[in-house]
Amino acid sequence: MKNLQTQGEGNEQKKPSRKAVVRLILLIVVTATVFGVYRFLMGYPYFEVVLAVYMILATAFLLSYVIYNRGLSRKGITADMLPVEWSDEEKKEFIADGKRRQDRSRWLLIPIFAFFFTFAMDIMELFVIPFFAELFTK
């Protein structure tokens, strides 16, 4: 019966934190900016240079995130998974370092998402939409 409770009967909804809302707004602004600049520069000659710069930037952000987080090797690690010969203090520091690195590099996910969203929209426009348009016009 607990699952059937309505919101007014003690089942309180969790509000998103201010930090999460700011991150979401920042994500939308950065994505719109990256996508808008890309679309604007599509009409200019030497668009291949713009595409190459965008690809290099996306790769640089992604590699920076992965390298800084040490290949994400510390994600989801518990003390039980670490070598037995390590002290409890070493295990705690290892896990805390992984968490600290993920928190410090979280901002890199915003431009990574923005660039990959831009590339996904470009792929949709170049390949997916024409495929379905051709499919339904025959």
Coordinates of N, CA, C and O in Angstrom, one line a residue:
M1 N 0.8 -1.2 0.0 CA 0.0 0.0 0.0 C 0.9 1.3 0.0 O 0.4 2.3 -0.3
K2 N 2.1 1.1 0.4 CA 3.0 2.3 0.5 C 3.2 2.9 -0.9 O 3.3 4.1 -1.0
N3 N 3.2 2.1 -2.0 CA 3.4 2.6 -3.3 C 2.2 3.4 -3.8 O 2.4 4.2 -4.8
L4 N 1.1 3.2 -3.2 CA -0.1 3.8 -3.7 C -0.4 5.2 -3.1 O -1.4 5.8 -3.4
Q5 N 0.5 5.6 -2.2 CA 0.3 6.9 -1.5 C 0.4 8.0 -2.5 O 1.2 8.0 -3.5
T6 N -0.4 9.1 -2.3 CA -0.3 10.2 -3.2 C 0.7 11.2 -2.6 O 1.1 11.0 -1.5
Q7 N 1.0 12.2 -3.4 CA 2.0 13.2 -2.9 C 1.6 13.9 -1.6 O 2.4 14.1 -0.8
G8 N 0.3 14.1 -1.4 CA -0.1 14.8 -0.2 C -0.1 14.0 1.0 O -0.3 14.5 2.1
E9 N 0.1 12.7 0.9 CA 0.0 11.8 2.1 C 1.3 11.4 2.6 O 1.5 10.3 3.0
G10 N 2.3 12.3 2.6 CA 3.6 12.0 3.2 C 4.6 11.6 2.2 O 5.8 11.4 2.5
N11 N 4.3 11.3 0.9 CA 5.2 10.9 -0.1 C 5.8 12.2 -0.7 O 5.2 12.7 -1.7
E12 N 6.8 12.7 -0.1 CA 7.3 14.0 -0.6 C 8.3 13.9 -1.8 O 9.1 13.0 -1.8
Q13 N 8.1 14.8 -2.7 CA 8.9 14.7 -3.9 C 10.2 15.5 -3.6 O 10.2 16.5 -3.0
K14 N 11.3 14.9 -4.1 CA 12.6 15.5 -3.9 C 12.8 16.6 -4.9 O 12.7 16.4 -6.1
K15 N 13.2 17.8 -4.4 CA 13.5 18.9 -5.3 C 14.9 18.8 -5.8 O 15.8 18.5 -5.1
P16 N 15.1 19.2 -7.1 CA 16.5 19.2 -7.6 C 17.3 20.3 -6.9 O 16.7 21.4 -6.6
S17 N 18.6 20.1 -6.6 CA 19.4 21.1 -5.9 C 19.6 22.3 -6.9 O 19.5 22.2 -8.1
R18 N 20.0 23.4 -6.3 CA 20.3 24.6 -7.0 C 21.5 24.3 -8.0 O 21.5 24.8 -9.1
K19 N 22.4 23.6 -7.5 CA 23.6 23.2 -8.3 C 23.3 22.4 -9.5 O 23.8 22.7 -10.6
A20 N 22.3 21.5 -9.4 CA 21.9 20.7 -10.5 C 21.1 21.5 -11.5 O 21.3 21.4 -12.7
V21 N 20.3 22.5 -11.1 CA 19.6 23.4 -12.0 C 20.6 24.3 -12.7 O 20.4 24.4 -14.0
V22 N 21.6 24.8 -12.1 CA 22.6 25.6 -12.7 C 23.4 24.8 -13.8 O 23.6 25.3 -14.9
R23 N 23.7 23.6 -13.4 CA 24.4 22.7 -14.4 C 23.5 22.4 -15.6 O 24.0 22.4 -16.7
L24 N 22.2 22.2 -15.4 CA 21.3 22.0 -16.5 C 21.2 23.2 -17.4 O 21.3 23.1 -18.7
I25 N 21.1 24.4 -16.8 CA 21.1 25.6 -17.6 C 22.4 25.8 -18.4 O 22.4 26.1 -19.5
L26 N 23.5 25.6 -17.7 CA 24.8 25.7 -18.3 C 24.9 24.7 -19.5 O 25.4 25.0 -20.6
L27 N 24.5 23.5 -19.3 CA 24.5 22.5 -20.4 C 23.7 22.9 -21.6 O 24.1 22.8 -22.7
I28 N 22.5 23.5 -21.3 CA 21.7 23.9 -22.4 C 22.3 25.1 -23.2 O 22.4 25.1 -24.4
V29 N 22.9 26.0 -22.4 CA 23.5 27.2 -23.0 C 24.7 26.8 -23.8 O 24.9 27.3 -25.0
V30 N 25.6 26.0 -23.3 CA 26.8 25.6 -24.0 C 26.5 24.8 -25.2 O 27.0 25.0 -26.3
T31 N 25.5 23.8 -25.1 CA 25.1 23.0 -26.2 C 24.5 23.9 -27.3 O 24.8 23.7 -28.5
A32 N 23.6 24.8 -27.0 CA 23.1 25.7 -28.0 C 24.1 26.6 -28.7 O 24.1 26.8 -29.9
T33 N 25.1 27.0 -27.9 CA 26.2 27.9 -28.4 C 27.1 27.1 -29.4 O 27.3 27.5 -30.5
V34 N 27.5 25.9 -29.0 CA 28.3 25.0 -29.8 C 27.6 24.7 -31.1 O 28.1 24.8 -32.2
F35 N 26.3 24.3 -30.9 CA 25.5 23.9 -32.1 C 25.3 25.1 -33.0 O 25.4 25.0 -34.2
G36 N 24.9 26.2 -32.4 CA 24.7 27.4 -33.2 C 25.9 27.9 -34.0 O 25.7 28.3 -35.2
V37 N 27.0 27.9 -33.4 CA 28.2 28.4 -34.1 C 28.5 27.4 -35.2 O 28.9 27.8 -36.3
Y38 N 28.4 26.1 -35.0 CA 28.6 25.1 -36.0 C 27.7 25.3 -37.2 O 28.1 25.3 -38.3
R39 N 26.4 25.5 -36.9 CA 25.4 25.7 -38.0 C 25.7 27.0 -38.7 O 25.5 27.1 -39.9
F40 N 26.1 28.0 -38.0 CA 26.4 29.3 -38.6 C 27.6 29.2 -39.6 O 27.6 29.7 -40.7
L41 N 28.6 28.5 -39.1 CA 29.8 28.4 -39.9 C 29.7 27.3 -41.1 O 30.6 27.3 -41.9
M42 N 28.6 26.6 -41.1 CA 28.4 25.6 -42.2 C 28.3 26.3 -43.5 O 28.7 25.7 -44.6
G43 N 27.8 27.5 -43.6 CA 27.6 28.2 -44.9 C 28.9 28.8 -45.4 O 28.9 29.2 -46.6
Y44 N 29.9 28.8 -44.7 CA 31.2 29.5 -45.1 C 32.1 28.5 -45.9 O 32.0 27.3 -45.6
P45 N 32.9 29.0 -46.8 CA 33.9 28.1 -47.4 C 34.9 27.6 -46.4 O 35.0 28.1 -45.3
Y46 N 35.5 26.5 -46.8 CA 36.5 25.9 -45.9 C 35.8 25.3 -44.6 O 36.4 25.4 -43.5
F47 N 34.6 24.9 -44.8 CA 33.9 24.3 -43.7 C 34.6 23.1 -43.1 O 34.4 22.8 -41.9
E48 N 35.4 22.4 -43.9 CA 36.1 21.3 -43.5 C 37.1 21.6 -42.3 O 37.3 20.8 -41.4
V49 N 37.6 22.8 -42.3 CA 38.4 23.3 -41.2 C 37.6 23.4 -39.9 O 38.1 23.0 -38.9
V50 N 36.4 23.9 -40.0 CA 35.6 24.0 -38.8 C 35.2 22.7 -38.3 O 35.3 22.4 -37.1
L51 N 34.9 21.7 -39.2 CA 34.6 20.4 -38.8 C 35.8 19.7 -38.1 O 35.7 19.1 -37.1
A52 N 37.0 19.9 -38.7 CA 38.2 19.4 -38.1 C 38.5 20.0 -36.7 O 38.8 19.2 -35.8
V53 N 38.3 21.3 -36.5 CA 38.5 21.9 -35.2 C 37.5 21.4 -34.2 O 37.9 21.1 -33.1
Y54 N 36.3 21.2 -34.6 CA 35.2 20.7 -33.7 C 35.6 19.2 -33.3 O 35.5 18.9 -32.1
M55 N 36.1 18.4 -34.3 CA 36.4 17.1 -33.9 C 37.6 17.0 -33.0 O 37.7 16.2 -32.1
I56 N 38.6 17.9 -33.2 CA 39.8 17.9 -32.4 C 39.4 18.3 -31.0 O 39.9 17.8 -30.0
L57 N 38.5 19.4 -30.9 CA 38.1 19.8 -29.5 C 37.3 18.7 -28.8 O 37.5 18.5 -27.6
A58 N 36.4 18.1 -29.5 CA 35.6 17.0 -28.9 C 36.6 15.9 -28.4 O 36.4 15.4 -27.3
T59 N 37.5 15.5 -29.2 CA 38.5 14.5 -28.8 C 39.3 14.9 -27.7 O 39.5 14.1 -26.7
A60 N 39.7 16.2 -27.7 CA 40.6 16.6 -26.6 C 39.8 16.6 -25.2 O 40.3 16.2 -24.2
F61 N 38.6 17.1 -25.3 CA 37.7 17.1 -24.0 C 37.5 15.7 -23.6 O 37.6 15.4 -22.4
L62 N 37.2 14.8 -24.5 CA 36.9 13.4 -24.1 C 38.2 12.7 -23.5 O 38.1 12.0 -22.5
L63 N 39.3 12.8 -24.2 CA 40.5 12.2 -23.7 C 41.0 12.8 -22.4 O 41.5 12.1 -21.5
S64 N 40.8 14.2 -22.2 CA 41.1 14.8 -21.0 C 40.3 14.2 -19.8 O 40.8 13.9 -18.8
Y65 N 39.0 14.0 -20.1 CA 38.2 13.4 -19.0 C 38.6 12.0 -18.7 O 38.7 11.6 -17.5
V66 N 38.8 11.2 -19.7 CA 39.2 9.8 -19.5 C 40.6 9.7 -18.8 O 40.8 8.9 -17.9
I67 N 41.5 10.4 -19.3 CA 42.9 10.4 -18.7 C 42.9 10.9 -17.3 O 43.5 10.3 -16.4
Y68 N 42.2 12.0 -17.1 CA 42.2 12.6 -15.7 C 41.6 11.6 -14.7 O 42.0 11.5 -13.6
N69 N 40.5 10.9 -15.2 CA 39.9 9.9 -14.3 C 40.5 8.5 -14.4 O 39.9 7.6 -14.0
R70 N 41.7 8.5 -14.9 CA 42.5 7.3 -15.0 C 41.7 6.1 -15.7 O 41.6 5.0 -15.1
G71 N 41.1 6.4 -16.8 CA 40.4 5.4 -17.6 C 39.1 5.0 -16.9 O 38.6 3.9 -17.2
L72 N 38.6 5.7 -15.9 CA 37.4 5.4 -15.2 C 37.6 4.1 -14.4 O 36.6 3.4 -14.1
S73 N 38.8 3.7 -14.1 CA 39.1 2.5 -13.4 C 38.7 2.5 -12.0 O 38.6 1.4 -11.4
R74 N 38.5 3.6 -11.4 CA 38.1 3.7 -10.0 C 36.6 3.9 -9.8 O 36.2 4.0 -8.6
K75 N 35.9 3.9 -10.8 CA 34.4 4.0 -10.7 C 33.8 2.7 -10.2 O 34.0 1.7 -10.7
G76 N 33.0 2.8 -9.1 CA 32.3 1.7 -8.6 C 33.2 0.7 -7.8 O 32.8 -0.4 -7.5
I77 N 34.4 1.1 -7.4 CA 35.3 0.3 -6.7 C 34.9 0.3 -5.2 O 34.7 1.4 -4.7
T78 N 34.9 -0.8 -4.6 CA 34.6 -0.9 -3.1 C 35.9 -1.4 -2.4 O 36.8 -1.9 -3.1
A79 N 36.0 -1.2 -1.1 CA 37.2 -1.6 -0.4 C 37.4 -3.1 -0.5 O 38.6 -3.6 -0.5
D80 N 36.4 -3.9 -0.7 CA 36.5 -5.4 -0.8 C 37.2 -5.7 -2.1 O 37.8 -6.8 -2.2
M81 N 37.1 -4.9 -3.1 CA 37.7 -5.2 -4.4 C 39.2 -4.9 -4.5 O 39.9 -5.3 -5.4
L82 N 39.7 -4.2 -3.5 CA 41.1 -3.8 -3.5 C 42.0 -4.8 -2.9 O 41.5 -5.7 -2.2
P83 N 43.3 -4.8 -3.2 CA 44.2 -5.8 -2.7 C 44.1 -6.0 -1.2 O 44.0 -5.0 -0.5
V84 N 44.2 -7.2 -0.7 CA 44.2 -7.5 0.7 C 45.3 -6.8 1.5 O 45.2 -6.4 2.6
E85 N 46.5 -6.8 0.8 CA 47.7 -6.3 1.5 C 47.7 -4.8 1.7 O 48.5 -4.2 2.5
W86 N 46.7 -4.1 1.2 CA 46.6 -2.6 1.4 C 46.0 -2.4 2.8 O 45.1 -3.1 3.2
S87 N 46.4 -1.3 3.4 CA 45.8 -1.0 4.7 C 44.4 -0.3 4.4 O 44.1 0.1 3.3
D88 N 43.6 -0.2 5.5 CA 42.3 0.4 5.3 C 42.4 1.9 4.9 O 41.6 2.4 4.1
E89 N 43.5 2.5 5.4 CA 43.7 3.9 5.1 C 44.0 4.1 3.6 O 43.5 5.0 2.9
E90 N 44.9 3.2 3.1 CA 45.2 3.2 1.6 C 44.0 3.0 0.8 O 43.8 3.6 -0.3
K91 N 43.1 2.0 1.2 CA 41.9 1.7 0.4 C 41.0 3.0 0.4 O 40.4 3.3 -0.6
K92 N 40.8 3.6 1.6 CA 39.9 4.8 1.7 C 40.5 5.9 0.8 O 39.7 6.6 0.1
E93 N 41.8 6.1 0.8 CA 42.4 7.2 0.0 C 42.2 6.9 -1.5 O 41.9 7.8 -2.3
F94 N 42.4 5.6 -1.9 CA 42.2 5.2 -3.3 C 40.8 5.5 -3.7 O 40.6 6.1 -4.8
I95 N 39.8 5.1 -3.0 CA 38.4 5.3 -3.3 C 38.1 6.8 -3.3 O 37.4 7.3 -4.2
A96 N 38.6 7.6 -2.3 CA 38.3 9.0 -2.2 C 39.0 9.7 -3.4 O 38.4 10.7 -3.9
D97 N 40.2 9.3 -3.8 CA 40.8 9.9 -4.9 C 40.0 9.8 -6.2 O 39.9 10.7 -7.0
G98 N 39.4 8.6 -6.4 CA 38.6 8.4 -7.6 C 37.4 9.3 -7.6 O 37.0 9.8 -8.6
K99 N 36.7 9.4 -6.4 CA 35.5 10.2 -6.3 C 35.9 11.7 -6.5 O 35.2 12.4 -7.1
R100 N 37.0 12.1 -5.9 CA 37.5 13.5 -6.0 C 37.8 13.8 -7.5 O 37.4 14.9 -8.0
R101 N 38.4 12.9 -8.2 CA 38.7 13.1 -9.6 C 37.4 13.2 -10.4 O 37.3 14.1 -11.3
Q102 N 36.4 12.4 -10.2 CA 35.2 12.5 -10.9 C 34.4 13.8 -10.6 O 33.9 14.4 -11.5
D103 N 34.5 14.2 -9.4 CA 33.8 15.5 -9.0 C 34.5 16.7 -9.7 O 33.8 17.6 -10.2
R104 N 35.8 16.7 -9.7 CA 36.6 17.8 -10.3 C 36.5 17.8 -11.8 O 36.6 18.9 -12.4
S105 N 36.3 16.7 -12.4 CA 36.2 16.7 -13.9 C 34.8 16.7 -14.4 O 34.6 16.6 -15.7
R106 N 33.8 16.8 -13.6 CA 32.4 16.7 -14.0 C 32.1 17.8 -15.0 O 31.3 17.6 -16.0
W107 N 32.7 19.0 -14.9 CA 32.4 20.1 -15.9 C 32.8 19.7 -17.3 O 32.2 20.2 -18.2
L108 N 33.8 18.8 -17.5 CA 34.2 18.4 -18.8 C 33.1 17.7 -19.6 O 33.0 17.6 -20.8
L109 N 32.1 17.1 -18.8 CA 31.0 16.4 -19.5 C 30.1 17.4 -20.3 O 29.4 17.0 -21.2
I110 N 30.1 18.6 -19.8 CA 29.2 19.6 -20.5 C 29.7 19.8 -22.0 O 28.9 19.7 -22.9
P111 N 30.9 20.2 -22.2 CA 31.3 20.4 -23.6 C 31.4 19.1 -24.4 O 31.1 19.1 -25.6
I112 N 31.7 18.0 -23.7 CA 31.7 16.7 -24.4 C 30.3 16.4 -24.9 O 30.1 16.1 -26.1
F113 N 29.2 16.6 -24.1 CA 27.9 16.4 -24.5 C 27.5 17.4 -25.7 O 26.9 17.0 -26.7
A114 N 27.9 18.7 -25.6 CA 27.6 19.7 -26.6 C 28.2 19.3 -27.9 O 27.5 19.4 -29.0
F115 N 29.4 18.9 -28.0 CA 30.0 18.5 -29.2 C 29.4 17.2 -29.8 O 29.1 17.2 -31.0
F116 N 29.1 16.3 -29.0 CA 28.5 15.0 -29.5 C 27.1 15.2 -29.9 O 26.6 14.6 -30.9
F117 N 26.4 16.1 -29.3 CA 25.0 16.5 -29.7 C 25.1 17.1 -31.1 O 24.3 16.8 -32.0
T118 N 26.0 18.0 -31.3 CA 26.2 18.7 -32.6 C 26.5 17.7 -33.7 O 25.9 17.7 -34.7
F119 N 27.4 16.7 -33.4 CA 27.7 15.7 -34.4 C 26.5 14.8 -34.6 O 26.3 14.4 -35.8
A120 N 25.8 14.5 -33.6 CA 24.6 13.6 -33.8 C 23.6 14.3 -34.7 O 23.0 13.7 -35.5
M121 N 23.4 15.6 -34.5 CA 22.4 16.3 -35.3 C 22.9 16.4 -36.7 O 22.1 16.3 -37.7
D122 N 24.2 16.6 -36.9 CA 24.7 16.6 -38.3 C 24.6 15.3 -39.0 O 24.2 15.2 -40.2
I123 N 24.8 14.2 -38.3 CA 24.6 12.9 -38.8 C 23.2 12.6 -39.2 O 22.9 12.1 -40.2
M124 N 22.3 13.1 -38.3 CA 20.8 12.9 -38.6 C 20.5 13.6 -39.9 O 19.8 13.1 -40.7
E125 N 21.0 14.9 -40.0 CA 20.6 15.7 -41.2 C 21.2 15.1 -42.5 O 20.6 15.1 -43.5
L126 N 22.4 14.6 -42.4 CA 23.1 14.1 -43.5 C 22.7 12.7 -44.0 O 22.7 12.4 -45.2
F127 N 22.4 11.8 -43.0 CA 22.2 10.4 -43.4 C 20.8 9.9 -43.0 O 20.1 9.2 -43.8
V128 N 20.3 10.1 -41.8 CA 19.1 9.5 -41.3 C 17.8 10.1 -42.0 O 17.0 9.4 -42.5
I129 N 17.7 11.4 -42.0 CA 16.6 12.1 -42.6 C 16.5 11.8 -44.1 O 15.4 11.5 -44.6
P130 N 17.6 11.9 -44.9 CA 17.5 11.6 -46.3 C 17.1 10.1 -46.5 O 16.3 9.8 -47.5
F131 N 17.6 9.2 -45.7 CA 17.2 7.8 -45.8 C 15.7 7.6 -45.7 O 15.1 7.0 -46.5
F132 N 15.1 8.2 -44.6 CA 13.7 8.0 -44.4 C 12.9 8.8 -45.5 O 11.8 8.4 -45.9
A133 N 13.4 10.0 -45.9 CA 12.7 10.7 -46.9 C 12.6 9.9 -48.2 O 11.6 9.9 -48.9
E134 N 13.7 9.3 -48.6 CA 13.8 8.5 -49.8 C 12.9 7.3 -49.6 O 12.2 6.8 -50.6
L135 N 12.8 6.7 -48.5 CA 12.1 5.5 -48.2 C 10.6 5.8 -48.4 O 9.8 5.0 -48.9
F136 N 10.1 6.9 -47.9 CA 8.7 7.3 -48.0 C 8.2 8.0 -49.2 O 7.1 8.2 -49.5
T137 N 9.2 8.4 -50.1 CA 8.8 9.1 -51.3 C 8.7 8.2 -52.5 O 8.3 8.6 -53.6
K138 N 9.1 7.0 -52.4 CA 9.0 6.1 -53.5 C 7.7 5.4 -53.6 O 7.0 5.1 -52.7

